[in-house]
XYZ file of C-alpha atoms in Angstrom:
722
model
C -14.307 28.136 11.271
C -17.081 26.214 10.695
C -14.855 23.001 12.303
C -15.916 24.847 15.575
C -19.472 24.029 15.182
C -19.686 21.206 16.899
C -18.130 22.431 19.535
C -20.975 25.312 20.090
C -24.221 22.899 20.203
C -25.712 21.391 22.773
C -25.735 17.267 23.032
C -29.592 17.249 23.742
C -31.551 19.808 21.250
C -28.677 20.343 18.346
C -29.105 23.684 18.806
C -26.336 26.256 19.983
C -25.724 26.692 23.944
C -28.273 29.077 25.141
C -27.497 29.894 28.832
C -24.926 26.993 29.157
C -24.097 25.297 32.141
C -20.958 22.947 33.451
C -21.192 19.749 34.539
C -18.346 18.034 36.929
C -17.478 16.194 33.745
C -16.215 18.865 32.345
C -19.496 19.180 29.556
C -22.065 21.910 28.645
C -26.141 21.423 28.730
C -28.649 24.008 27.851
C -29.983 25.215 31.112
C -33.309 24.452 29.779
C -32.262 21.046 28.062
C -30.871 20.234 31.608
C -34.038 20.653 32.970
C -35.500 18.873 30.632
C -33.805 15.555 31.026
C -33.909 15.331 34.172
C -35.051 12.493 36.046
C -36.747 12.178 39.787
C -35.242 9.960 42.431
C -36.142 7.537 45.323
C -36.278 9.901 48.638
C -34.339 6.207 49.706
C -31.317 7.384 47.484
C -30.561 10.761 48.253
C -27.709 12.290 49.910
C -29.638 12.765 53.311
C -30.952 9.938 53.380
C -28.084 8.287 52.768
C -26.573 10.390 55.644
C -29.444 9.812 57.746
C -28.726 5.260 56.905
C -25.445 6.421 58.533
C -23.527 6.244 55.337
C -20.142 8.164 55.971
C -20.523 10.856 53.450
C -17.929 14.186 53.928
C -18.454 17.432 52.608
C -15.459 17.144 50.149
C -17.270 13.118 48.772
C -19.947 15.663 48.213
C -18.022 17.540 46.429
C -15.544 15.728 44.867
C -17.542 15.479 41.658
C -14.797 14.047 39.334
C -14.657 11.021 40.804
C -17.383 9.688 38.272
C -17.711 5.510 37.241
C -17.949 4.964 33.736
C -21.407 4.272 32.070
C -22.108 1.036 31.451
C -24.597 -1.061 29.956
C -24.389 -4.479 32.051
C -25.903 -2.096 35.032
C -28.126 -0.222 35.999
C -28.120 2.005 32.574
C -25.834 4.381 33.396
C -23.004 5.161 36.004
C -23.022 7.306 38.995
C -20.435 10.243 40.771
C -18.271 8.925 43.908
C -20.370 9.669 47.008
C -23.654 9.057 45.031
C -26.251 7.020 44.169
C -26.735 6.121 40.372
C -29.588 6.722 38.674
C -32.522 4.697 38.207
C -32.672 2.724 35.021
C -34.506 5.414 32.360
C -35.318 4.336 28.840
C -32.973 6.897 26.568
C -33.433 8.226 23.159
C -31.491 9.865 20.940
C -31.052 13.825 20.458
C -30.202 15.588 17.175
C -26.696 15.273 17.585
C -27.069 11.338 17.965
C -25.504 10.948 21.855
C -27.772 8.875 23.882
C -30.139 11.357 26.302
C -33.080 10.930 28.732
C -36.890 11.633 27.233
C -37.784 14.999 29.167
C -39.458 15.394 32.445
C -43.632 14.925 32.554
C -44.963 18.573 31.007
C -46.281 20.771 33.490
C -50.653 21.653 33.848
C -51.411 23.811 31.402
C -52.339 25.601 34.311
C -48.038 26.296 35.008
C -47.215 29.601 33.772
C -43.588 28.518 34.810
C -41.594 25.307 34.706
C -41.907 23.765 38.181
C -38.435 23.996 40.059
C -36.823 20.871 39.701
C -37.807 17.980 42.215
C -36.216 17.695 45.566
C -34.370 14.232 44.556
C -33.377 14.746 41.735
C -30.915 13.387 39.069
C -29.470 14.424 35.485
C -27.823 12.745 33.799
C -24.924 14.217 31.088
C -25.742 12.789 27.323
C -22.347 12.412 26.419
C -20.354 11.169 28.494
C -23.257 9.020 30.807
C -22.548 10.464 34.042
C -25.180 10.886 36.536
C -25.008 13.082 39.470
C -27.778 13.635 42.174
C -28.627 17.416 42.512
C -28.768 18.586 46.121
C -31.420 21.611 46.946
C -29.764 24.134 44.420
C -30.676 22.414 41.869
C -29.630 23.566 38.704
C -28.151 25.877 40.180
C -25.723 24.244 41.971
C -23.836 24.014 38.641
C -21.903 27.014 37.236
C -22.864 29.577 33.988
C -20.611 28.418 31.241
C -19.906 32.699 30.341
C -16.847 31.990 28.692
C -18.501 29.499 25.711
C -21.519 32.416 25.447
C -19.208 34.045 24.178
C -17.697 31.760 21.894
C -20.783 31.195 20.445
C -22.215 35.710 20.390
C -19.289 36.084 18.613
C -18.413 32.819 16.109
C -22.347 34.223 15.042
C -21.871 37.476 14.912
C -18.848 36.421 12.266
C -21.349 34.304 10.250
C -23.738 36.926 10.255
C -24.432 39.532 6.429
C -22.908 42.989 6.648
C -23.783 44.855 9.649
C -27.315 46.796 9.706
C -28.507 50.163 11.631
C -29.903 49.365 14.738
C -31.870 52.795 14.241
C -34.087 52.637 11.135
C -37.706 51.442 11.706
C -38.937 49.684 8.686
C -36.271 47.746 6.841
C -32.809 48.721 8.198
C -30.031 49.623 5.861
C -26.939 48.778 6.110
C -25.054 50.554 8.916
C -22.446 53.051 8.245
C -20.427 53.883 12.054
C -20.651 52.997 14.857
C -20.782 54.768 18.305
C -18.479 53.106 20.775
C -20.291 55.542 23.566
C -23.597 55.122 22.657
C -22.675 51.522 21.472
C -25.267 51.283 17.995
C -24.739 51.169 15.015
C -25.991 54.001 12.109
C -26.198 54.199 8.698
C -25.729 57.874 7.480
C -29.342 58.703 7.167
C -30.158 57.651 10.994
C -26.881 59.319 12.282
C -27.440 62.962 11.241
C -31.153 62.803 11.865
C -30.408 60.878 15.452
C -26.725 61.329 16.709
C -25.696 64.812 15.035
C -22.420 65.942 15.536
C -22.840 69.396 17.852
C -23.365 69.257 21.724
C -22.636 65.828 23.958
C -22.233 64.142 20.290
C -19.773 65.538 19.665
C -16.817 64.705 21.569
C -18.320 60.599 21.403
C -15.887 58.505 18.574
C -17.558 57.151 16.008
C -16.050 54.105 14.019
C -16.334 51.805 11.130
C -19.228 49.374 11.271
C -15.926 45.932 11.451
C -14.098 47.822 13.768
C -17.003 48.553 15.945
C -17.798 44.935 16.204
C -14.367 44.007 16.482
C -14.630 46.271 20.201
C -17.651 44.679 21.508
C -15.862 41.182 21.252
C -13.259 42.733 23.632
C -15.136 44.894 25.529
C -14.880 43.868 29.540
C -17.570 40.907 29.549
C -19.841 40.702 33.830
C -16.692 39.257 36.080
C -19.055 35.629 36.985
C -19.936 35.712 40.748
C -19.703 32.660 43.258
C -22.505 29.666 42.578
C -22.862 28.907 46.548
C -22.487 32.724 47.853
C -24.044 35.042 44.741
C -22.994 38.217 45.595
C -19.413 37.407 45.961
C -16.936 37.452 42.871
C -14.334 34.649 42.541
C -10.746 35.421 44.012
C -9.052 32.196 44.185
C -8.558 28.868 42.662
C -9.152 26.267 45.199
C -6.154 23.466 43.247
C -7.703 20.065 45.392
C -10.534 20.990 44.099
C -9.869 22.682 40.814
C -12.062 25.080 40.391
C -12.734 29.177 41.524
C -14.281 30.021 44.702
C -14.754 33.316 47.167
C -13.172 34.518 50.326
C -16.812 33.581 51.629
C -16.020 29.341 50.657
C -12.964 30.107 52.273
C -14.174 31.341 55.570
C -17.209 29.165 55.663
C -14.998 26.005 55.755
C -15.315 24.046 52.993
C -12.286 25.191 51.386
C -10.145 25.527 54.761
C -7.521 23.573 54.608
C -7.717 22.628 50.149
C -4.549 24.553 48.672
C -5.343 27.435 47.389
C -3.461 30.027 44.800
C -4.354 33.353 43.241
C -7.822 33.750 40.645
C -4.744 35.795 38.476
C -1.918 33.703 38.583
C -4.047 30.366 37.845
C -5.438 31.985 34.595
C -2.105 33.172 33.345
C -0.713 29.204 34.371
C -3.329 27.638 32.828
C -3.571 30.051 29.451
C 0.008 28.848 29.421
C -0.552 24.850 28.961
C -3.466 25.732 27.041
C -1.343 27.776 24.546
C 1.261 24.736 24.766
C -0.645 22.211 24.510
C -2.496 23.466 21.493
C 1.174 24.276 19.857
C 1.720 20.292 19.502
C -1.631 19.990 18.272
C -1.471 22.306 15.287
C 1.960 20.570 14.398
C 0.085 17.521 14.219
C -2.615 19.266 12.373
C -0.371 20.543 9.716
C 1.299 17.174 8.995
C -1.868 15.906 9.185
C -3.124 18.170 6.126
C -0.240 16.845 4.367
C -1.075 13.568 4.761
C -4.137 14.036 3.629
C -2.200 15.583 0.130
C -0.265 12.585 -0.255
C -2.963 10.149 0.270
C -4.856 12.540 -2.071
C -1.778 11.944 -4.598
C -1.702 7.769 -4.163
C -5.305 7.782 -5.724
C -3.183 9.895 -8.572
C -0.342 7.112 -8.582
C -2.407 4.529 -8.097
C -4.668 4.671 -10.671
C -1.116 5.416 -13.416
C 0.523 2.375 -12.082
C -2.560 0.388 -12.872
C -2.908 2.291 -16.183
C 1.064 1.563 -17.185
C 0.669 -1.920 -15.455
C -2.332 -3.099 -17.189
C -0.485 -1.516 -20.755
C 2.657 -4.084 -19.702
C -0.071 -7.394 -19.243
C -1.733 -6.525 -22.146
C 1.483 -6.182 -24.310
C 2.879 -9.701 -22.588
C 0.478 -11.314 -22.994
C -0.711 -10.770 -27.245
C 2.888 -11.784 -27.279
C 1.863 -15.010 -26.135
C -0.466 -15.652 -29.582
C -3.733 -17.785 -28.996
C -3.004 -20.075 -25.591
C -2.727 -16.893 -23.366
C -5.573 -15.193 -24.344
C -8.037 -17.371 -21.754
C -4.865 -16.866 -18.917
C -5.248 -13.549 -20.031
C -8.842 -12.432 -19.147
C -7.574 -13.664 -15.179
C -4.797 -11.973 -14.922
C -6.710 -8.661 -15.709
C -8.759 -9.655 -13.478
C -6.991 -9.637 -10.714
C -5.354 -6.674 -11.634
C -8.283 -4.342 -11.337
C -9.386 -6.475 -8.251
C -5.576 -5.076 -7.030
C -6.560 -2.310 -8.031
C -9.556 -1.540 -6.385
C -8.144 -2.829 -3.524
C -5.962 -0.140 -2.620
C -7.805 2.822 -3.799
C -10.260 0.929 -0.978
C -7.945 1.409 1.433
C -6.245 4.837 0.523
C -9.597 6.343 -0.149
C -11.289 4.528 2.970
C -8.056 6.191 5.377
C -8.730 9.563 3.188
C -12.518 9.450 5.161
C -11.159 8.647 7.906
C -8.071 11.299 8.152
C -10.250 13.722 7.289
C -12.812 13.544 9.731
C -10.452 13.120 12.453
C -8.411 16.538 11.058
C -12.691 18.657 10.968
C -12.709 17.214 14.602
C -9.049 18.711 15.074
C -9.655 21.839 13.687
C -12.769 22.438 15.393
C -11.470 22.010 18.963
C -7.963 23.901 17.610
C -10.018 26.701 16.905
C -12.424 26.345 19.932
C -9.487 27.300 22.317
C -8.268 29.499 20.214
C -11.247 31.525 20.706
C -11.906 30.401 24.718
C -7.336 31.787 24.651
C -8.985 35.142 23.777
C -11.193 35.527 26.556
C -10.497 38.128 29.460
C -12.319 36.245 32.406
C -10.377 34.717 34.773
C -13.039 32.495 36.141
C -14.898 31.667 33.558
C -11.822 30.465 31.853
C -10.630 28.135 34.709
C -13.800 26.276 34.898
C -13.326 24.836 32.010
C -9.094 25.076 31.190
C -8.664 21.651 32.531
C -11.011 19.596 30.776
C -10.120 21.545 26.996
C -6.265 20.814 27.962
C -7.332 16.766 28.025
C -8.725 16.953 25.648
C -6.001 18.647 23.532
C -3.589 16.721 24.546
C -5.704 13.007 24.075
C -6.726 14.341 20.478
C -2.634 14.904 19.785
C -1.969 11.280 21.411
C -4.671 10.379 18.762
C -3.005 11.982 16.048
C 0.594 9.928 17.075
C -1.080 6.111 17.236
C 0.127 5.887 13.641
C -2.796 7.069 12.086
C -0.473 9.425 9.923
C 1.974 6.595 7.707
C -0.526 5.201 4.213
C -2.328 1.779 4.903
C -1.224 0.760 1.279
C 1.598 1.175 -1.308
C 0.839 3.469 -4.616
C 3.269 -0.469 -6.004
C 1.591 -3.004 -7.716
C 3.881 -5.360 -6.334
C 3.801 -8.431 -9.004
C 5.198 -8.879 -11.934
C 4.766 -11.043 -14.703
C 7.283 -13.990 -15.766
C 6.350 -14.438 -19.552
C 9.478 -16.880 -20.197
C 7.650 -20.136 -19.487
C 6.802 -22.513 -22.446
C 3.765 -23.425 -24.162
C 2.550 -26.241 -22.376
C 3.048 -24.222 -18.614
C 0.922 -21.315 -19.979
C -1.837 -22.854 -17.706
C 0.698 -22.372 -14.488
C 1.301 -18.621 -15.271
C 0.815 -15.969 -12.836
C 2.176 -12.829 -10.926
C 5.950 -13.014 -9.466
C 6.119 -10.191 -6.533
C 8.559 -7.609 -7.251
C 9.770 -6.793 -4.209
C 10.986 -9.336 -1.703
C 12.939 -8.691 1.515
C 14.160 -12.148 2.081
C 18.309 -12.418 1.324
C 19.860 -13.873 -1.809
C 20.091 -18.244 -0.806
C 23.426 -19.846 0.176
C 26.238 -21.431 -2.860
C 24.903 -24.885 -3.003
C 27.339 -27.637 -1.766
C 28.204 -30.776 -4.579
C 28.028 -33.735 -3.570
C 31.231 -35.654 -4.108
C 30.107 -39.065 -3.312
C 27.118 -38.740 -5.824
C 28.281 -37.753 -8.649
C 29.630 -39.750 -12.058
C 29.525 -40.221 -15.230
C 28.695 -43.186 -17.250
C 29.911 -42.707 -21.096
C 28.929 -39.934 -22.377
C 26.977 -38.474 -20.065
C 27.566 -37.304 -16.778
C 24.436 -37.306 -12.939
C 26.085 -34.203 -11.023
C 24.011 -33.918 -7.264
C 24.084 -31.040 -5.240
C 22.370 -29.606 -1.795
C 22.149 -26.212 0.299
C 24.329 -25.340 3.642
C 23.082 -27.351 6.312
C 22.473 -24.671 8.519
C 20.946 -22.670 5.258
C 17.083 -21.243 5.824
C 16.890 -19.089 2.934
C 14.025 -19.970 0.624
C 14.851 -21.244 -2.374
C 13.655 -21.267 -6.064
C 15.645 -23.056 -8.382
C 19.082 -24.195 -9.012
C 21.341 -23.243 -12.159
C 23.478 -25.684 -12.981
C 26.680 -24.884 -15.239
C 29.597 -27.442 -17.405
C 32.443 -26.190 -19.640
C 33.077 -27.139 -23.355
C 35.629 -29.602 -22.574
C 38.195 -27.568 -23.872
C 38.749 -25.750 -20.682
C 36.369 -22.905 -22.541
C 33.191 -20.613 -21.820
C 30.339 -22.389 -18.664
C 26.231 -22.940 -20.832
C 23.965 -23.154 -18.825
C 22.578 -27.453 -19.380
C 19.709 -26.916 -17.087
C 17.814 -24.837 -14.452
C 15.198 -25.949 -12.566
C 13.869 -27.117 -8.362
C 15.789 -30.256 -8.462
C 18.664 -31.644 -7.117
C 20.505 -33.897 -8.821
C 20.737 -34.070 -12.991
C 21.983 -35.665 -15.921
C 23.970 -34.255 -18.339
C 23.889 -37.025 -21.606
C 25.858 -35.925 -25.269
C 28.952 -34.638 -23.357
C 32.394 -35.409 -25.567
C 33.782 -39.246 -25.301
C 37.479 -39.395 -23.449
C 36.791 -35.417 -22.636
C 37.412 -33.338 -19.143
C 34.620 -30.910 -18.432
C 34.021 -29.106 -15.134
C 30.905 -28.104 -13.317
C 29.660 -25.553 -11.280
C 25.720 -24.566 -9.658
C 24.617 -21.905 -8.419
C 20.677 -21.482 -6.536
C 18.383 -18.373 -6.698
C 15.384 -16.794 -5.514
C 13.489 -13.973 -6.125
C 16.092 -11.645 -4.367
C 18.989 -13.248 -6.558
C 21.555 -15.592 -7.591
C 23.619 -17.214 -5.173
C 27.532 -17.188 -5.558
C 28.578 -20.620 -7.255
C 29.422 -23.700 -5.806
C 33.191 -24.643 -5.609
C 33.803 -26.467 -9.408
C 33.401 -30.097 -9.765
C 35.809 -31.825 -12.685
C 34.465 -34.871 -14.150
C 35.951 -36.538 -16.538
C 34.050 -39.075 -20.040
C 34.646 -42.276 -20.581
C 35.956 -43.732 -24.400
C 33.134 -45.594 -26.749
C 33.743 -47.252 -29.262
C 30.947 -48.718 -32.093
C 32.343 -51.603 -35.123
C 30.812 -51.843 -38.585
C 28.687 -54.630 -40.092
C 32.435 -56.631 -40.110
C 33.170 -55.947 -36.830
C 35.667 -54.198 -37.337
C 36.154 -51.151 -34.743
C 35.951 -47.506 -35.387
C 36.426 -44.297 -33.522
C 32.112 -43.319 -33.542
C 31.208 -40.798 -29.907
C 27.043 -41.773 -29.213
C 25.849 -38.518 -28.132
C 21.710 -37.525 -27.593
C 20.736 -33.759 -27.859
C 18.230 -31.672 -28.313
C 17.531 -28.253 -29.341
C 18.792 -25.189 -27.344
C 16.220 -22.244 -26.378
C 18.700 -20.495 -24.875
C 20.660 -19.536 -27.649
C 17.968 -19.197 -30.372
C 16.160 -16.851 -31.941
C 13.728 -15.241 -30.402
C 11.169 -16.311 -33.603
C 11.670 -20.340 -33.301
C 9.094 -22.153 -31.670
C 9.546 -25.410 -29.807
C 8.117 -28.971 -29.257
C 8.301 -32.544 -28.496
C 10.892 -31.874 -25.187
C 12.947 -28.832 -27.820
C 13.712 -32.048 -30.541
C 11.165 -30.325 -33.403
C 10.833 -27.019 -34.362
C 9.602 -24.662 -36.417
C 9.676 -20.660 -36.819
C 6.840 -18.021 -36.439
C 8.755 -16.062 -39.504
C 9.416 -15.562 -43.298
C 12.035 -14.731 -42.734
C 15.004 -17.669 -41.769
C 16.154 -18.364 -37.928
C 18.505 -19.880 -36.836
C 18.540 -22.329 -33.775
C 21.200 -24.873 -32.481
C 22.051 -28.300 -30.552
C 22.462 -28.351 -26.726
C 25.839 -29.754 -27.325
C 29.215 -28.961 -28.374
C 31.646 -31.157 -30.498
C 35.217 -31.003 -30.860
C 36.321 -34.520 -31.040
C 35.062 -37.494 -32.650
C 32.472 -39.431 -34.535
C 29.194 -37.493 -34.804
C 25.937 -37.738 -37.048
C 22.514 -37.192 -36.629
C 19.355 -37.062 -38.583
C 16.059 -34.538 -39.680
C 13.135 -35.473 -40.626
C 10.803 -32.856 -42.575
C 7.498 -32.811 -40.547
C 6.119 -30.049 -42.644
C 8.017 -28.623 -46.213
C 4.876 -25.862 -47.737
C 6.177 -23.038 -50.933
C 9.257 -24.364 -51.820
C 11.549 -22.815 -48.634
C 15.309 -23.380 -48.556
C 16.248 -24.682 -45.102
C 19.815 -25.102 -44.368
C 21.271 -27.832 -41.857
C 24.850 -28.258 -40.544
C 26.458 -26.652 -37.945
C 27.935 -23.434 -36.466
C 30.086 -22.280 -34.179
C 27.727 -20.944 -30.562
C 28.190 -16.765 -32.017
C 26.796 -17.506 -35.022
C 24.596 -15.052 -36.856
C 20.358 -15.847 -35.831
C 18.812 -14.147 -37.855
C 20.262 -15.012 -41.375
C 20.102 -18.150 -43.454
C 23.318 -20.813 -42.030
C 26.006 -20.354 -44.006
C 25.681 -16.409 -44.569
C 28.848 -15.722 -42.496
C 32.210 -17.520 -41.588
C 30.724 -18.918 -38.069
C 28.565 -21.747 -40.203
C 29.587 -24.653 -42.055
C 25.932 -25.718 -44.667
C 23.941 -27.224 -47.017
C 20.934 -25.157 -47.798
C 18.332 -27.332 -49.908
C 14.565 -27.072 -51.880
C 12.321 -29.532 -53.644
C 15.069 -30.064 -56.697
C 18.817 -29.310 -55.750
C 20.846 -28.726 -52.879
C 24.207 -27.153 -52.281
C 26.782 -26.236 -49.729
C 27.572 -22.977 -48.562
C 29.971 -21.233 -46.148
C 30.636 -17.243 -45.614
C 28.032 -16.819 -47.877
C 29.585 -18.860 -50.509
C 27.774 -21.509 -52.919
C 29.719 -24.116 -53.860
C 28.814 -27.791 -55.800
C 25.643 -27.664 -56.712
C 23.945 -31.586 -56.367
C 20.579 -32.890 -57.764
C 18.414 -33.886 -55.183
C 15.238 -32.254 -53.021
C 13.670 -32.709 -50.070
C 10.097 -33.038 -49.455
C 7.551 -33.732 -46.637
C 9.123 -36.576 -45.210
C 12.362 -36.882 -46.257
C 15.564 -36.701 -43.909
C 18.671 -34.544 -43.740
C 21.589 -36.726 -42.411
C 24.483 -35.082 -41.311
C 28.034 -36.468 -39.990
C 30.393 -35.051 -38.107
C 33.849 -36.347 -38.932
C 36.440 -34.346 -36.405
C 38.888 -37.158 -36.311
C 39.106 -36.600 -40.198
C 37.834 -32.951 -39.402
C 34.802 -33.500 -42.124
C 31.209 -32.970 -42.875
C 29.287 -35.041 -44.802
C 25.494 -34.672 -45.365
C 23.462 -37.162 -46.721
C 18.963 -36.901 -48.004
C 17.089 -40.294 -46.939
C 20.764 -41.673 -46.892
C 21.662 -40.959 -50.308
C 25.198 -39.415 -49.902
C 24.778 -35.189 -51.018
C 27.672 -35.207 -53.054
C 31.887 -35.533 -51.812
C 32.962 -34.438 -48.931
C 30.790 -30.963 -48.627
C 33.977 -29.238 -45.681
C 37.695 -30.435 -44.761
C 39.975 -29.038 -42.287
C 37.150 -28.411 -39.916
C 39.338 -27.434 -36.007
C 37.539 -25.939 -33.764
C 34.154 -26.363 -30.682
C 31.222 -26.589 -33.759
C 27.374 -27.120 -32.595
C 24.626 -29.271 -34.496
C 22.317 -26.327 -36.585
C 19.809 -25.631 -38.288
C 17.987 -22.800 -40.343
C 14.094 -22.138 -41.401
C 10.932 -19.650 -41.852
C 7.606 -20.908 -40.942
C 6.980 -22.947 -44.345
C 9.522 -25.454 -42.806
C 8.629 -27.503 -39.104
C 12.198 -30.146 -38.631
C 12.262 -32.982 -35.346
C 15.902 -33.906 -34.605
C 16.965 -37.499 -34.012
C 20.569 -38.649 -32.254
C 22.195 -41.124 -31.338
C 22.131 -42.993 -34.504
C 25.395 -45.308 -35.754
C 26.726 -43.657 -38.440
C 25.210 -45.061 -42.449
C 25.951 -48.010 -43.964
C 28.248 -45.732 -46.449
C 30.530 -44.002 -44.346
C 30.500 -46.665 -41.962
C 31.601 -49.184 -44.843
C 34.275 -46.255 -45.491
C 35.707 -45.653 -41.622
C 36.819 -49.881 -41.750
C 38.989 -49.284 -45.236
C 43.354 -48.895 -44.352
């Protein structure tokens, strides 16, 4: 009921309506307030003077007060009713309700005991819609009294009043105990015994509880409203064209003789039915609005929870990237907090807007429901059209997307923690939800794909008609023996050269595109043939060495391995041994590479050798049957395979030492050297299959890989022997 209070207050004085009158624009004013804001107009602008000057203004035009122009600040200040002159420009002020009103008329002389009648040519401007009307000779009496609104205000004030009090107590009224329906008086117990004894004629009176008596008062029939033009006649018909109740005398005098009229009771019931139907739709909107407010409040809680969860995840990921991420972490947290505050602000603003709108809607609903309870047909019909229009307009306002959240609860951001340390300054959020489709498969350009020695160059492009955004490509090659495919390139370029392939081998290549929505299907597979390679020893005799260039592979390494120098230098952040492999695997030919010891602290035991692709990554190289290695300390070296130690050799490593690894898959042997001195005899024999260069180390060791080297002299001389 509290929301309805705004409907019951005068826009001029800000208090409950007292003797309200209905303006032609369907708004209401207190009669005293209407008298205060009257403005006198020049005689030349009165309806009578306009008729005298020849202006054609019919009786119908004179009464058709609904045809009004809108208020405009660009003209004289106010609009005018059709058939009437515009009101003069007059400075305006604000009422307690915040609407613009004219200043009150000049106060009467002190000797005047009653307010003077309105001037002959007076203009009244509605303080709510700013439409104006020049009054006729009847003045304010020409506006109908809104008795229906008076009844609603009475019931509203009674409903808010405290406990009913006795009406016969002389000093401090006591709380009423009963009400006499015939006397229409509330009695406390002492006054009832003294003034209303249960004997004689009073014994037949019906006494009811005070609450029931209040209801009886509300339901009691009110005074039937009379015609404003003929005060002695009651309203008996309804003019459809003028949309107002009329009496028989109005019809006889000719003002409504040509208009369509209907029975007052029938139109009362019809308009009540229309208002009830309109309220049903508005009631559904109000219910949806309440549920929507609950949803918005839940969104506030969900946003706060998601923000806390997202911040925790962000902090954990940033801490894992050590010192290089600390400066960037503060910037990312600031962005998350801004996103959090932005979402909360949008949702809270929508909650505030919807709450105000719902309060106004609820107030209008309660006011309409109280109006429907009235038993005064003519009073109801005076305001029913306006109420129906307001109800429909309010319902339409709820239907224009106002019940749709302007903000989601999700944080459409995700942190990509894969970039290398040298790319940390480019770290940024990527969206989690993207509506773009998956890219189409790329097309390998055969005319630009070629091989040279043990390298291959591949080129590709997107289909000509494809408009889907592509963020990068993934190029894959097999092992040269028809085995599994491995990623050899991930990036935005559409051309890639792969070095370190086997000589005289057949490779299969394929490529796929990706974006935030997913990965495309593979392109058609392209088959490449590498050429043969041949080196010479110092005496000019040929031997079969396949020169390959490669680096360490971050994609297959243990997570504790740290890469630098374009993946040629590795170390570890763990005290335990961790394994890292080279990018290139070998299945045939003679291959030699070296590893220089950049750091060697506290006498660790790094291991060097070859391994299968599925070797254990969290144990020393050679602990399982997937690796063949030499591990060394500062004094000695051992060969190890499947956790079996063989051929202990004197000679260790220090900082600056160089370890050589020679893989001869023609003879199927593996040999090691330290500072170009061979360590023992051949370390391992009978090697078959695909082998990858491998190293195991901990945080006390850092090594750098050197590839594309000729075989050492001790082995080149042996290779030249028959």
